[in-house]
Amino acid sequence: MKARIIRIGNSRGIRIPKPLIEQTGLGDAVEIAVQGNTLVISPVGRPRAGWIEAFRAMAVHGDDQLLAETRPTRWDEDEWQWR
């Protein structure tokens, strides 16, 4: 597909047809990268995507336990007021 580069103030831009936006899952924000002489536009990833499923799987497999016992520090004993 060919597209025209348009002037937007001092910058340039392209119009992305709605079907392409829907097909690729683009939202209001995108990631833009340069690979060689190619622009790559992709949806912004969600940094914590999949965490809920991973935590549930950990719980199912009993892998959600602390690796080391927590011990109170001197600050916990001297400064903290437990109610």
mmCIF file of C-alpha atoms in Angstrom:
data_model
loop_
_atom_site.group_PDB
_atom_site.id
_atom_site.type_symbol
_atom_site.label_atom_id
_atom_site.label_comp_id
_atom_site.label_asym_id
_atom_site.label_seq_id
_atom_site.Cartn_x
_atom_site.Cartn_y
_atom_site.Cartn_z
ATOM 1 C CA MET A 1 0.000 0.000 0.000
ATOM 2 C CA LYS A 2 1.293 3.462 -0.857
ATOM 3 C CA ALA A 3 0.629 6.534 1.267
ATOM 4 C CA ARG A 4 1.508 10.205 0.936
ATOM 5 C CA ILE A 5 3.653 11.980 3.487
ATOM 6 C CA ILE A 6 1.805 15.100 4.660
ATOM 7 C CA ARG A 7 3.018 18.262 6.365
ATOM 8 C CA ILE A 8 1.973 18.681 10.028
ATOM 9 C CA GLY A 9 3.502 21.970 11.195
ATOM 10 C CA ASN A 10 7.278 21.526 10.986
ATOM 11 C CA SER A 11 6.905 17.736 11.040
ATOM 12 C CA ARG A 12 5.626 15.166 8.582
ATOM 13 C CA GLY A 13 3.113 12.389 8.984
ATOM 14 C CA ILE A 14 1.089 9.745 7.236
ATOM 15 C CA ARG A 15 -2.580 8.886 7.523
ATOM 16 C CA ILE A 16 -3.113 5.281 8.510
ATOM 17 C CA PRO A 17 -6.377 3.834 7.161
ATOM 18 C CA LYS A 18 -8.837 2.651 9.818
ATOM 19 C CA PRO A 19 -8.797 -1.014 8.650
ATOM 20 C CA LEU A 20 -5.014 -1.142 9.171
ATOM 21 C CA ILE A 21 -5.351 0.391 12.634
ATOM 22 C CA GLU A 22 -7.988 -2.180 13.585
ATOM 23 C CA GLN A 23 -6.049 -5.089 12.072
ATOM 24 C CA THR A 24 -2.842 -4.196 13.913
ATOM 25 C CA GLY A 25 -4.423 -3.169 17.220
ATOM 26 C CA LEU A 26 -2.935 0.324 17.175
ATOM 27 C CA GLY A 27 -4.300 2.708 19.789
ATOM 28 C CA ASP A 28 -3.743 6.372 20.594
ATOM 29 C CA ALA A 29 -0.041 5.802 21.293
ATOM 30 C CA VAL A 30 2.424 3.766 19.242
ATOM 31 C CA GLU A 31 6.040 2.666 19.364
ATOM 32 C CA ILE A 32 8.126 3.868 16.414
ATOM 33 C CA ALA A 33 11.471 2.269 15.611
ATOM 34 C CA VAL A 34 13.946 2.512 12.767
ATOM 35 C CA GLN A 35 15.294 -0.748 11.376
ATOM 36 C CA GLY A 36 17.749 -0.051 8.579
ATOM 37 C CA ASN A 37 15.903 2.364 6.304
ATOM 38 C CA THR A 38 12.461 1.173 7.432
ATOM 39 C CA LEU A 39 10.082 2.727 9.964
ATOM 40 C CA VAL A 40 8.356 0.149 12.142
ATOM 41 C CA ILE A 41 5.137 1.251 13.862
ATOM 42 C CA SER A 42 3.735 -1.087 16.508
ATOM 43 C CA PRO A 43 1.201 -0.933 19.347
ATOM 44 C CA VAL A 44 2.496 0.208 22.712
ATOM 45 C CA GLY A 45 3.040 -2.905 24.795
ATOM 46 C CA ARG A 46 1.535 -3.192 28.234
ATOM 47 C CA PRO A 47 4.485 -3.571 30.615
ATOM 48 C CA ARG A 48 2.688 -5.980 32.949
ATOM 49 C CA ALA A 49 0.694 -7.928 30.389
ATOM 50 C CA GLY A 50 0.345 -11.557 31.436
ATOM 51 C CA TRP A 51 1.323 -11.026 35.075
ATOM 52 C CA ILE A 52 -2.064 -12.086 36.468
ATOM 53 C CA GLU A 53 -1.945 -15.394 34.604
ATOM 54 C CA ALA A 54 1.656 -15.953 35.691
ATOM 55 C CA PHE A 55 0.810 -15.317 39.354
ATOM 56 C CA ARG A 56 -2.156 -17.686 39.159
ATOM 57 C CA ALA A 57 0.045 -20.390 37.643
ATOM 58 C CA MET A 58 2.610 -19.843 40.411
ATOM 59 C CA ALA A 59 -0.098 -20.307 43.050
ATOM 60 C CA VAL A 60 -1.378 -23.489 41.396
ATOM 61 C CA HIS A 61 2.148 -24.951 41.418
ATOM 62 C CA GLY A 62 2.935 -23.760 44.959
ATOM 63 C CA ASP A 63 5.641 -21.477 43.629
ATOM 64 C CA ASP A 64 4.338 -18.345 45.359
ATOM 65 C CA GLN A 65 6.205 -18.760 48.640
ATOM 66 C CA LEU A 66 8.917 -16.461 49.960
ATOM 67 C CA LEU A 67 12.389 -17.803 49.278
ATOM 68 C CA ALA A 68 13.786 -16.538 52.563
ATOM 69 C CA GLU A 69 12.160 -15.887 55.893
ATOM 70 C CA THR A 70 11.719 -12.207 56.602
ATOM 71 C CA ARG A 71 13.245 -11.025 59.835
ATOM 72 C CA PRO A 72 12.450 -7.816 61.656
ATOM 73 C CA THR A 73 15.141 -5.172 61.529
ATOM 74 C CA ARG A 74 16.295 -2.984 64.375
ATOM 75 C CA TRP A 75 14.125 -0.203 62.935
ATOM 76 C CA ASP A 76 11.098 -2.531 63.071
ATOM 77 C CA GLU A 77 11.779 -3.256 66.717
ATOM 78 C CA ASP A 78 12.811 0.237 67.903
ATOM 79 C CA GLU A 79 10.939 2.710 65.714
ATOM 80 C CA TRP A 80 7.811 1.063 64.354
ATOM 81 C CA GLN A 81 4.668 1.192 66.453
ATOM 82 C CA TRP A 82 2.581 -1.924 65.954
ATOM 83 C CA ARG A 83 -1.097 -1.402 66.647
#
